[in-house]
Amino acid sequence: GGIMQHIEQAGVHSGDSACCLPPHSLASHLERELRRQTTLMARALHVVGLMNVQFAIQRDTVFVLEVNPRASRTVPFVSKATGLPLASIAARCMAGRSLADQGIHAEVIPHFFCVKEAVFPFAKFPGVDTLLGPEMRSTGEVMGVGTSFGEAFLKAQLAAGVRLPQRGQAFVSVRDSDKLAAVQVARDLLEQGFTIYATRGTGAVLAAHGVSVSFVNKVAEGRPNVVDMIKNGDLNLIVNTVEDRRSAVADSRSIRTGALAQRVTYFTTIAGAQAACAGMREPKQLTPYCLQDLHATLRTA
């Protein structure tokens, strides 16, 4: 049916993670391995119809997280991206008609990018923590289409009600394992025209790599602090990831709840911030595409 690459890391519920079809940064040999393993499992489990597999990849090693011999919420998305009515095709297979009889001979891989983004109800619940984790919290999904991953991601954010600022002041505070990745995020934001603010731990790493950064206090370090900046309307973008410890999550909760209350665009995963940087590099004038016209190009490819 298709390979969807999640934006957020493993550990974030699949229903809450943005994802891209075709994969935007997955090596071709890994895609081949995913197809090989999926085929082996489908045959071993004697699945006729639809099957959903979730993989995690670490340094080229593929791990199977789960296999569901049923339809999933991704089926409508993949169908819209590829132009194939997967549910109908699978139902006919279950009724005894082969793929060949239905004229299905190969996987359809679009020449454009489709990004699925989750829609969250956080705005309706003041004070709720927006940190993503293994518990699903989204209540809907949207889809963005573009000739590049950045364009598709940007459109998906707009459809989900998230505005990616083009310039302004950005606050970056990330956990230790994300600090090196945050360096490139900060560089991308500087290139975009942002001024970077960071806590001392993150800021020290950014400064050591030549990134121009201003330091701001954590909430526990006294005032003025980052929450004061949020309340004063001084920040346009927040990148905040935390260690998987209850104390760390509690310490940074006021940043996330403040951003939600003040409608400041925020990302709680480094992968989400990287995708946002790709989206912000896209031109302001976005081009709408007719899905039927795109499907027609797939059929003639």
mmCIF file of C-alpha atoms in Angstrom:
data_model
loop_
_atom_site.group_PDB
_atom_site.id
_atom_site.type_symbol
_atom_site.label_atom_id
_atom_site.label_comp_id
_atom_site.label_asym_id
_atom_site.label_seq_id
_atom_site.Cartn_x
_atom_site.Cartn_y
_atom_site.Cartn_z
ATOM 1 C CA GLY A 1 0.000 0.000 0.000
ATOM 2 C CA GLY A 2 2.692 2.494 0.958
ATOM 3 C CA ILE A 3 5.466 3.425 3.371
ATOM 4 C CA MET A 4 4.774 6.343 5.705
ATOM 5 C CA GLN A 5 7.665 7.925 7.594
ATOM 6 C CA HIS A 6 6.774 9.420 10.958
ATOM 7 C CA ILE A 7 8.135 12.865 11.777
ATOM 8 C CA GLU A 8 8.219 12.429 15.561
ATOM 9 C CA GLN A 9 10.411 9.768 17.142
ATOM 10 C CA ALA A 10 9.237 6.380 18.407
ATOM 11 C CA GLY A 11 7.462 6.815 21.730
ATOM 12 C CA VAL A 12 4.971 9.357 20.396
ATOM 13 C CA HIS A 13 1.649 7.667 19.603
ATOM 14 C CA SER A 14 1.304 7.015 15.881
ATOM 15 C CA GLY A 15 -2.016 8.861 15.870
ATOM 16 C CA ASP A 16 -0.329 11.991 17.246
ATOM 17 C CA SER A 17 2.706 11.944 14.963
ATOM 18 C CA ALA A 18 2.907 13.732 11.647
ATOM 19 C CA CYS A 19 4.025 11.451 8.830
ATOM 20 C CA CYS A 20 5.049 11.657 5.203
ATOM 21 C CA LEU A 21 4.395 9.522 2.123
ATOM 22 C CA PRO A 22 6.662 8.789 0.366
ATOM 23 C CA PRO A 23 9.397 8.853 3.059
ATOM 24 C CA HIS A 24 11.279 12.148 2.974
ATOM 25 C CA SER A 25 14.618 11.051 4.464
ATOM 26 C CA LEU A 26 14.664 7.252 4.538
ATOM 27 C CA ALA A 27 17.481 5.469 2.688
ATOM 28 C CA SER A 28 16.381 3.308 -0.249
ATOM 29 C CA HIS A 29 17.973 0.173 1.219
ATOM 30 C CA LEU A 30 15.877 0.632 4.373
ATOM 31 C CA GLU A 31 12.713 0.999 2.317
ATOM 32 C CA ARG A 32 13.554 -2.266 0.567
ATOM 33 C CA GLU A 33 14.091 -3.939 3.951
ATOM 34 C CA LEU A 34 10.731 -2.682 5.225
ATOM 35 C CA ARG A 35 8.983 -4.114 2.167
ATOM 36 C CA ARG A 36 10.820 -7.448 2.555
ATOM 37 C CA GLN A 37 9.905 -7.827 6.219
ATOM 38 C CA THR A 38 6.295 -6.760 5.647
ATOM 39 C CA THR A 39 5.875 -9.339 2.882
ATOM 40 C CA LEU A 40 7.345 -12.105 5.032
ATOM 41 C CA MET A 41 5.044 -11.272 7.944
ATOM 42 C CA ALA A 42 1.951 -11.033 5.738
ATOM 43 C CA ARG A 43 2.616 -14.466 4.257
ATOM 44 C CA ALA A 44 3.480 -16.023 7.623
ATOM 45 C CA LEU A 45 0.299 -14.638 9.184
ATOM 46 C CA HIS A 46 -1.815 -15.620 6.130
ATOM 47 C CA VAL A 47 -3.264 -12.121 5.906
ATOM 48 C CA VAL A 48 -5.700 -11.483 3.070
ATOM 49 C CA GLY A 49 -6.766 -7.854 2.902
ATOM 50 C CA LEU A 50 -5.161 -5.061 4.886
ATOM 51 C CA MET A 51 -2.304 -5.150 7.373
ATOM 52 C CA ASN A 52 -0.645 -2.318 9.271
ATOM 53 C CA VAL A 53 2.950 -2.642 10.492
ATOM 54 C CA GLN A 54 4.826 -0.166 12.675
ATOM 55 C CA PHE A 55 8.609 -0.190 12.541
ATOM 56 C CA ALA A 56 11.325 1.669 14.422
ATOM 57 C CA ILE A 57 14.776 2.137 12.920
ATOM 58 C CA GLN A 58 17.950 2.743 14.898
ATOM 59 C CA ARG A 59 21.253 3.020 13.012
ATOM 60 C CA ASP A 60 20.001 0.907 10.093
ATOM 61 C CA THR A 61 18.611 -1.802 12.402
ATOM 62 C CA VAL A 62 14.896 -2.377 11.832
ATOM 63 C CA PHE A 63 12.679 -3.234 14.808
ATOM 64 C CA VAL A 64 9.065 -4.367 14.532
ATOM 65 C CA LEU A 65 6.872 -2.544 17.040
ATOM 66 C CA GLU A 66 3.534 -4.107 16.135
ATOM 67 C CA VAL A 67 1.615 -5.853 13.374
ATOM 68 C CA ASN A 68 -2.143 -5.331 13.031
ATOM 69 C CA PRO A 69 -3.968 -7.608 10.535
ATOM 70 C CA ARG A 70 -6.730 -5.070 9.959
ATOM 71 C CA ALA A 71 -7.420 -1.664 8.469
ATOM 72 C CA SER A 72 -6.082 1.389 10.294
ATOM 73 C CA ARG A 73 -6.715 5.121 10.289
ATOM 74 C CA THR A 74 -3.857 5.516 7.813
ATOM 75 C CA VAL A 75 -5.748 3.709 5.027
ATOM 76 C CA PRO A 76 -7.758 6.797 3.916
ATOM 77 C CA PHE A 77 -4.594 8.908 3.935
ATOM 78 C CA VAL A 78 -2.584 6.423 1.853
ATOM 79 C CA SER A 79 -5.539 6.045 -0.519
ATOM 80 C CA LYS A 80 -5.702 9.816 -1.064
ATOM 81 C CA ALA A 81 -1.932 9.978 -1.581
ATOM 82 C CA THR A 82 -1.708 7.100 -4.066
ATOM 83 C CA GLY A 83 -5.100 7.323 -5.769
ATOM 84 C CA LEU A 84 -5.811 3.663 -4.936
ATOM 85 C CA PRO A 85 -9.031 2.852 -2.993
ATOM 86 C CA LEU A 86 -7.235 0.457 -0.655
ATOM 87 C CA ALA A 87 -10.307 -0.463 1.410
ATOM 88 C CA SER A 88 -12.248 -1.489 -1.708
ATOM 89 C CA ILE A 89 -9.291 -3.362 -3.165
ATOM 90 C CA ALA A 90 -8.732 -5.237 0.113
ATOM 91 C CA ALA A 91 -12.423 -6.107 0.445
ATOM 92 C CA ARG A 92 -12.406 -7.647 -3.034
ATOM 93 C CA CYS A 93 -9.291 -9.644 -2.123
ATOM 94 C CA MET A 94 -11.088 -10.963 0.965
ATOM 95 C CA ALA A 95 -13.991 -11.939 -1.312
ATOM 96 C CA GLY A 96 -11.640 -13.978 -3.520
ATOM 97 C CA ARG A 97 -10.557 -11.586 -6.277
ATOM 98 C CA SER A 98 -6.815 -11.353 -6.816
ATOM 99 C CA LEU A 99 -4.860 -8.114 -7.180
ATOM 100 C CA ALA A 100 -4.075 -9.026 -10.781
ATOM 101 C CA ASP A 101 -7.813 -9.385 -11.516
ATOM 102 C CA GLN A 102 -8.294 -5.864 -10.176
ATOM 103 C CA GLY A 103 -5.475 -4.454 -12.322
ATOM 104 C CA ILE A 104 -3.183 -3.827 -9.351
ATOM 105 C CA HIS A 105 0.342 -4.847 -10.301
ATOM 106 C CA ALA A 106 2.700 -2.681 -8.225
ATOM 107 C CA GLU A 107 2.975 -0.248 -5.330
ATOM 108 C CA VAL A 108 2.140 3.342 -6.304
ATOM 109 C CA ILE A 109 4.860 5.750 -5.154
ATOM 110 C CA PRO A 110 3.818 9.400 -5.683
ATOM 111 C CA HIS A 111 6.238 11.864 -7.271
ATOM 112 C CA PHE A 112 4.937 14.465 -4.799
ATOM 113 C CA PHE A 113 4.888 14.522 -0.997
ATOM 114 C CA CYS A 114 1.861 14.042 1.234
ATOM 115 C CA VAL A 115 2.040 14.921 4.935
ATOM 116 C CA LYS A 116 -0.537 13.822 7.492
ATOM 117 C CA GLU A 117 -0.749 16.009 10.582
ATOM 118 C CA ALA A 118 -2.726 15.383 13.750
ATOM 119 C CA VAL A 119 -5.270 17.918 15.018
ATOM 120 C CA PHE A 120 -5.298 18.434 18.783
ATOM 121 C CA PRO A 121 -8.062 19.858 21.001
ATOM 122 C CA PHE A 122 -5.597 21.586 23.363
ATOM 123 C CA ALA A 123 -7.039 25.066 22.772
ATOM 124 C CA LYS A 124 -10.338 23.939 24.307
ATOM 125 C CA PHE A 125 -8.678 22.833 27.553
ATOM 126 C CA PRO A 126 -6.797 25.736 29.210
ATOM 127 C CA GLY A 127 -3.846 24.625 31.308
ATOM 128 C CA VAL A 128 -3.460 21.223 29.668
ATOM 129 C CA ASP A 129 0.099 20.014 29.025
ATOM 130 C CA THR A 130 0.763 19.679 25.287
ATOM 131 C CA LEU A 131 3.696 17.279 25.614
ATOM 132 C CA LEU A 132 3.335 14.321 23.236
ATOM 133 C CA GLY A 133 3.806 10.747 24.407
ATOM 134 C CA PRO A 134 2.487 7.187 24.045
ATOM 135 C CA GLU A 135 -1.085 8.161 24.941
ATOM 136 C CA MET A 136 -3.084 9.312 21.902
ATOM 137 C CA ARG A 137 -4.491 12.815 22.315
ATOM 138 C CA SER A 138 -5.417 13.954 18.808
ATOM 139 C CA THR A 139 -9.017 14.190 17.643
ATOM 140 C CA GLY A 140 -8.563 14.497 13.882
ATOM 141 C CA GLU A 141 -6.165 14.538 10.948
ATOM 142 C CA VAL A 142 -5.416 16.761 7.969
ATOM 143 C CA MET A 143 -3.301 16.344 4.838
ATOM 144 C CA GLY A 144 -0.939 18.641 2.979
ATOM 145 C CA VAL A 145 0.423 18.036 -0.541
ATOM 146 C CA GLY A 146 3.495 19.595 -2.120
ATOM 147 C CA THR A 147 6.288 19.079 -4.604
ATOM 148 C CA SER A 148 8.721 19.170 -1.650
ATOM 149 C CA PHE A 149 8.499 17.839 1.878
ATOM 150 C CA GLY A 150 8.672 21.380 3.266
ATOM 151 C CA GLU A 151 5.727 22.572 1.168
ATOM 152 C CA ALA A 152 3.596 19.584 2.157
ATOM 153 C CA PHE A 153 4.475 19.988 5.847
ATOM 154 C CA LEU A 154 3.707 23.714 5.780
ATOM 155 C CA LYS A 155 0.292 23.109 4.188
ATOM 156 C CA ALA A 156 -0.492 20.398 6.739
ATOM 157 C CA GLN A 157 0.348 22.796 9.577
ATOM 158 C CA LEU A 158 -1.910 25.481 8.115
ATOM 159 C CA ALA A 159 -4.737 22.970 7.784
ATOM 160 C CA ALA A 160 -4.248 21.932 11.414
ATOM 161 C CA GLY A 161 -4.457 25.552 12.546
ATOM 162 C CA VAL A 162 -0.735 26.006 13.219
ATOM 163 C CA ARG A 163 0.914 29.117 11.798
ATOM 164 C CA LEU A 164 4.648 28.847 11.154
ATOM 165 C CA PRO A 165 6.156 32.305 11.760
ATOM 166 C CA GLN A 166 8.558 33.602 9.140
ATOM 167 C CA ARG A 167 10.725 35.631 11.527
ATOM 168 C CA GLY A 168 10.808 37.032 15.051
ATOM 169 C CA GLN A 169 12.182 35.659 18.315
ATOM 170 C CA ALA A 170 12.557 31.941 19.008
ATOM 171 C CA PHE A 171 13.169 30.185 22.314
ATOM 172 C CA VAL A 172 15.083 26.894 22.292
ATOM 173 C CA SER A 173 15.433 24.616 25.312
ATOM 174 C CA VAL A 174 16.036 20.916 24.697
ATOM 175 C CA ARG A 175 17.057 17.781 26.557
ATOM 176 C CA ASP A 176 20.677 16.625 26.465
ATOM 177 C CA SER A 177 20.142 14.025 23.724
ATOM 178 C CA ASP A 178 18.682 16.724 21.437
ATOM 179 C CA LYS A 179 21.279 19.445 21.973
ATOM 180 C CA LEU A 180 23.475 18.661 18.965
ATOM 181 C CA ALA A 181 20.441 18.403 16.686
ATOM 182 C CA ALA A 182 19.224 21.723 18.102
ATOM 183 C CA VAL A 183 22.369 23.403 16.750
ATOM 184 C CA GLN A 184 21.211 22.942 13.150
ATOM 185 C CA VAL A 185 17.663 23.956 14.078
ATOM 186 C CA ALA A 186 19.017 27.181 15.591
ATOM 187 C CA ARG A 187 21.167 27.832 12.510
ATOM 188 C CA ASP A 188 18.147 27.344 10.259
ATOM 189 C CA LEU A 189 16.122 29.755 12.397
ATOM 190 C CA LEU A 190 18.893 32.365 12.300
ATOM 191 C CA GLU A 191 19.058 32.041 8.524
ATOM 192 C CA GLN A 192 15.293 32.527 8.430
ATOM 193 C CA GLY A 193 15.672 35.803 10.349
ATOM 194 C CA PHE A 194 14.947 34.753 13.926
ATOM 195 C CA THR A 195 16.720 35.929 17.064
ATOM 196 C CA ILE A 196 17.537 32.961 19.293
ATOM 197 C CA TYR A 197 16.945 32.813 23.049
ATOM 198 C CA ALA A 198 17.880 29.757 25.096
ATOM 199 C CA THR A 199 18.330 28.481 28.625
ATOM 200 C CA ARG A 200 21.917 28.284 29.827
ATOM 201 C CA GLY A 201 22.391 24.562 29.205
ATOM 202 C CA THR A 202 21.104 24.626 25.641
ATOM 203 C CA GLY A 203 22.546 28.082 24.988
ATOM 204 C CA ALA A 204 26.050 26.991 25.982
ATOM 205 C CA VAL A 205 25.999 24.221 23.371
ATOM 206 C CA LEU A 206 24.639 26.574 20.712
ATOM 207 C CA ALA A 207 27.275 29.220 21.507
ATOM 208 C CA ALA A 208 30.048 26.595 21.436
ATOM 209 C CA HIS A 209 29.021 25.801 17.861
ATOM 210 C CA GLY A 210 29.092 29.431 16.797
ATOM 211 C CA VAL A 211 25.366 30.172 17.056
ATOM 212 C CA SER A 212 24.490 33.695 18.190
ATOM 213 C CA VAL A 213 22.220 33.252 21.218
ATOM 214 C CA SER A 214 20.882 35.273 24.150
ATOM 215 C CA PHE A 215 20.348 33.605 27.502
ATOM 216 C CA VAL A 216 17.086 33.609 29.436
ATOM 217 C CA ASN A 217 16.267 32.248 32.894
ATOM 218 C CA LYS A 218 14.340 29.079 33.551
ATOM 219 C CA VAL A 219 11.289 29.565 35.753
ATOM 220 C CA ALA A 220 13.171 28.216 38.788
ATOM 221 C CA GLU A 221 16.088 30.593 38.218
ATOM 222 C CA GLY A 222 14.167 33.769 38.965
ATOM 223 C CA ARG A 223 12.672 36.597 36.949
ATOM 224 C CA PRO A 224 12.533 37.746 34.267
ATOM 225 C CA ASN A 225 12.277 34.256 32.802
ATOM 226 C CA VAL A 226 11.003 32.515 29.692
ATOM 227 C CA VAL A 227 7.387 32.432 30.913
ATOM 228 C CA ASP A 228 7.537 36.203 31.393
ATOM 229 C CA MET A 229 8.695 36.532 27.778
ATOM 230 C CA ILE A 230 5.755 34.400 26.648
ATOM 231 C CA LYS A 231 3.235 36.454 28.628
ATOM 232 C CA ASN A 232 4.732 39.709 27.307
ATOM 233 C CA GLY A 233 4.342 38.523 23.708
ATOM 234 C CA ASP A 234 8.095 38.546 23.104
ATOM 235 C CA LEU A 235 8.326 35.066 21.538
ATOM 236 C CA ASN A 236 7.076 33.879 18.161
ATOM 237 C CA LEU A 237 8.308 30.281 18.242
ATOM 238 C CA ILE A 238 9.194 27.787 20.986
ATOM 239 C CA VAL A 239 11.177 24.543 20.688
ATOM 240 C CA ASN A 240 11.028 22.668 23.992
ATOM 241 C CA THR A 241 11.911 19.010 24.536
ATOM 242 C CA VAL A 242 12.310 17.442 27.970
ATOM 243 C CA GLU A 243 13.871 14.386 29.567
ATOM 244 C CA ASP A 244 11.523 11.500 30.252
ATOM 245 C CA ARG A 245 11.445 12.241 33.964
ATOM 246 C CA ARG A 246 8.465 13.442 35.958
ATOM 247 C CA SER A 247 10.447 16.291 37.530
ATOM 248 C CA ALA A 248 11.730 17.524 34.153
ATOM 249 C CA VAL A 249 8.250 17.426 32.647
ATOM 250 C CA ALA A 250 6.810 19.345 35.617
ATOM 251 C CA ASP A 251 9.569 21.994 35.497
ATOM 252 C CA SER A 252 8.851 22.866 31.861
ATOM 253 C CA ARG A 253 5.055 22.517 31.952
ATOM 254 C CA SER A 254 4.525 26.259 32.462
ATOM 255 C CA ILE A 255 6.389 26.948 29.203
ATOM 256 C CA ARG A 256 4.039 24.733 27.206
ATOM 257 C CA THR A 257 0.844 25.876 28.915
ATOM 258 C CA GLY A 258 1.948 29.519 28.525
ATOM 259 C CA ALA A 259 2.619 29.008 24.818
ATOM 260 C CA LEU A 260 -0.832 27.478 24.374
ATOM 261 C CA ALA A 261 -2.534 30.314 26.246
ATOM 262 C CA GLN A 262 -0.713 33.004 24.262
ATOM 263 C CA ARG A 263 -1.074 31.159 20.931
ATOM 264 C CA VAL A 264 2.682 30.914 20.403
ATOM 265 C CA THR A 265 3.708 28.267 17.875
ATOM 266 C CA TYR A 266 5.587 25.501 19.698
ATOM 267 C CA PHE A 267 7.179 22.113 19.039
ATOM 268 C CA THR A 268 7.827 19.531 21.748
ATOM 269 C CA THR A 269 10.015 17.222 19.616
ATOM 270 C CA ILE A 270 13.266 18.061 17.841
ATOM 271 C CA ALA A 271 12.043 16.220 14.731
ATOM 272 C CA GLY A 272 8.978 18.456 14.633
ATOM 273 C CA ALA A 273 11.203 21.534 14.879
ATOM 274 C CA GLN A 274 13.377 20.272 12.015
ATOM 275 C CA ALA A 275 10.309 19.737 9.842
ATOM 276 C CA ALA A 276 9.055 23.212 10.745
ATOM 277 C CA CYS A 277 12.341 24.723 9.575
ATOM 278 C CA ALA A 278 11.877 22.946 6.243
ATOM 279 C CA GLY A 279 8.355 24.351 6.010
ATOM 280 C CA MET A 280 9.411 27.905 6.853
ATOM 281 C CA ARG A 281 11.898 27.875 3.978
ATOM 282 C CA GLU A 282 9.036 27.522 1.509
ATOM 283 C CA PRO A 283 7.749 30.625 -0.348
ATOM 284 C CA LYS A 284 4.835 32.517 1.161
ATOM 285 C CA GLN A 285 2.707 32.008 -1.955
ATOM 286 C CA LEU A 286 1.602 28.374 -1.813
ATOM 287 C CA THR A 287 0.214 26.539 -4.833
ATOM 288 C CA PRO A 288 -3.001 24.517 -4.474
ATOM 289 C CA TYR A 289 -3.121 21.194 -6.325
ATOM 290 C CA CYS A 290 -6.140 19.267 -7.576
ATOM 291 C CA LEU A 291 -5.936 15.772 -6.098
ATOM 292 C CA GLN A 292 -7.679 14.206 -9.097
ATOM 293 C CA ASP A 293 -5.128 15.761 -11.458
ATOM 294 C CA LEU A 294 -2.274 14.384 -9.337
ATOM 295 C CA HIS A 295 -3.856 10.928 -9.356
ATOM 296 C CA ALA A 296 -4.141 11.124 -13.148
ATOM 297 C CA THR A 297 -0.378 11.686 -13.422
ATOM 298 C CA LEU A 298 0.198 8.600 -11.246
ATOM 299 C CA ARG A 299 -1.941 6.426 -13.503
ATOM 300 C CA THR A 300 0.001 7.507 -16.592
ATOM 301 C CA ALA A 301 3.440 7.188 -14.950
#
